[in-house]
Amino acid sequence: MHHETFMRLALQQARQALASNEFPVGAVIIAGNEPVAVGRRENSQSETANELDHAEIVALRDLLARRPDIDRQTLTVYSTMEPCLMCYSALLLNGIRTFVYAYEDAMGGGTGLELAHLAPLYQTMAPEVRILPNILRQESLDLFKTFFTSPENNYWQGSLLAEYTLAQP
C-alpha cells in the first residue's frame, strides 16, 4: 500500500480548506491505487456553517455522484483527521470498511466505537473493519495548529480538541 502517497492527497485537500479559512480536514477515497473521490471540510465558518459538510461526507457524495456502481467494500478512505461518529457511521453504512487517518480526534473521533457491542447491523461489520492511524500525523497536526492559532478562525476555539492540539509537541 502507498499510505503516505494517498495521505498526501488528503493533506492537499486539507491545505485547500485551510487556505479558505475552513477547518483543515481533507479526505480521499481510493479504489486500488486510484483516487476516485475527494473532499475537504466546507461551511465550518461561513453564514451557512453546519456540521454536515465534513470532508468525508463531501468525498462520499463525490463518490456516489461519479462512481455509484463501484464495489465500496474494496475502497479505502484517507482522512487527515480521524473520522467523527457521523462520518465513520455514514461510510460504514455505505459499505466502506478500510480507514486510514493522520491525526486523532481527541474530542469526537469515532473509530474507537465498539461495533461488536452495537445493534446487529453494526455487529456484522465489525470483523471486516480495518483502521490504520497516524499516517503523516505530524503534517496534519501542523495544519491544525496553524488553524487554532489563527485569529481568523473561531471554529472549535477553546475546545478540548483545540487545547489537545496546541499541547502537542
XYZ file of C-alpha atoms in Angstrom:
169
model
C 0.000 0.000 0.000
C 1.023 3.547 -0.617
C -0.474 5.031 2.527
C 1.760 8.094 2.622
C 1.154 8.855 -1.063
C -2.615 8.799 -0.617
C -2.490 10.680 2.674
C -0.563 13.431 0.886
C -3.565 13.777 -1.450
C -5.829 14.169 1.582
C -3.385 16.726 3.017
C -3.669 18.716 -0.229
C -7.419 18.879 0.323
C -6.864 19.945 3.936
C -4.473 22.709 2.843
C -7.097 23.981 0.410
C -9.643 24.019 3.222
C -7.230 25.926 5.470
C -6.498 28.423 2.674
C -10.263 29.101 2.609
C -10.329 29.574 6.406
C -12.122 26.250 6.816
C -11.308 23.548 9.343
C -8.300 21.764 7.753
C -9.683 18.298 7.123
C -9.240 16.596 3.773
C -10.343 13.172 2.595
C -9.622 10.983 -0.404
C -11.299 7.716 -1.339
C -9.079 5.205 -3.119
C -10.009 2.208 -5.292
C -6.980 0.011 -5.890
C -4.291 2.605 -6.490
C -6.564 5.264 -7.943
C -8.286 8.213 -6.250
C -11.989 8.025 -7.067
C -13.323 10.837 -4.844
C -12.064 13.784 -2.821
C -13.481 16.116 -0.223
C -12.495 18.854 2.170
C -14.304 20.471 5.068
C -16.807 23.086 3.956
C -19.076 25.512 5.793
C -17.301 25.450 9.124
C -17.205 29.234 9.464
C -19.497 30.908 6.987
C -23.023 32.158 7.420
C -24.049 28.662 6.291
C -21.960 26.942 8.998
C -23.103 23.403 9.689
C -21.906 20.048 10.951
C -22.837 18.136 7.813
C -20.185 19.193 5.318
C -17.298 17.211 6.785
C -14.532 16.188 4.388
C -15.503 12.514 4.471
C -19.171 13.256 3.726
C -18.180 15.583 0.865
C -15.920 12.834 -0.515
C -18.695 10.232 -0.119
C -21.112 12.470 -2.019
C -18.464 12.907 -4.730
C -18.046 9.128 -4.941
C -21.786 8.446 -5.127
C -22.221 11.085 -7.847
C -19.330 9.923 -10.014
C -18.970 6.194 -9.298
C -22.245 4.830 -7.875
C -21.521 1.377 -9.281
C -18.157 0.824 -7.575
C -17.725 -2.045 -5.091
C -17.425 0.029 -1.931
C -16.010 -2.771 0.204
C -12.828 -2.504 -1.878
C -12.367 1.192 -1.068
C -10.082 2.899 1.421
C -10.791 6.304 2.949
C -7.813 8.502 3.796
C -8.571 11.389 6.122
C -6.299 13.957 7.719
C -8.290 13.642 10.936
C -9.898 10.607 12.490
C -13.480 10.438 11.221
C -16.118 11.537 13.707
C -19.007 9.255 14.647
C -21.234 10.703 11.906
C -18.657 10.239 9.152
C -17.495 6.843 10.361
C -21.060 5.530 10.539
C -22.052 7.003 7.171
C -19.025 5.454 5.491
C -19.683 2.090 7.159
C -23.338 2.124 6.130
C -22.219 2.847 2.560
C -20.056 -0.274 2.538
C -16.593 1.157 3.190
C -14.512 -0.917 5.600
C -10.946 0.456 5.459
C -9.994 3.726 7.168
C -6.604 5.437 7.271
C -6.159 8.686 9.155
C -3.395 11.072 10.118
C -4.380 12.848 13.330
C -6.569 11.528 16.140
C -9.701 13.460 17.027
C -9.358 13.679 20.799
C -12.782 15.275 21.099
C -15.027 13.443 18.642
C -13.211 10.588 16.941
C -15.449 7.711 16.006
C -13.154 4.858 15.028
C -12.942 3.561 18.591
C -16.639 2.760 18.500
C -17.093 -0.864 19.574
C -19.203 -2.108 16.678
C -19.478 -5.564 18.215
C -21.443 -4.044 21.126
C -23.991 -2.245 18.956
C -27.121 -3.413 17.146
C -26.851 -6.416 14.780
C -26.388 -4.259 11.671
C -23.084 -2.933 13.031
C -22.053 -6.187 14.714
C -21.821 -7.886 11.319
C -19.460 -5.157 10.064
C -17.016 -5.371 12.967
C -14.786 -8.221 11.710
C -14.362 -6.538 8.313
C -13.299 -3.077 9.528
C -9.644 -2.089 9.231
C -8.290 1.100 10.801
C -4.780 2.468 10.384
C -3.993 5.639 12.391
C -1.073 8.087 12.479
C -0.087 8.164 8.792
C 1.671 11.545 8.309
C 0.320 12.600 11.694
C 2.786 15.473 12.158
C 1.904 17.060 8.811
C -1.771 17.025 9.727
C -1.116 18.202 13.283
C 0.798 21.197 11.900
C -2.255 22.248 9.854
C -4.489 22.074 12.923
C -2.001 24.080 14.969
C -1.978 26.732 12.259
C -5.770 26.772 12.259
C -6.156 27.005 16.032
C -3.552 29.775 16.390
C -5.073 31.961 13.665
C -7.270 34.793 14.949
C -9.315 34.495 11.721
C -10.596 31.067 12.699
C -13.057 30.614 15.519
C -14.362 27.113 14.807
C -13.860 24.923 17.902
C -11.608 27.559 19.503
C -11.205 26.850 23.217
C -12.500 23.297 22.796
C -10.928 20.124 24.115
C -9.654 19.475 20.574
C -8.017 22.902 20.342
C -6.376 22.539 23.750
C -5.192 19.000 22.982
C -3.829 20.061 19.586
C -1.944 23.076 20.875
C -0.398 20.989 23.685
C 1.115 18.517 21.193
C 4.886 18.830 20.552
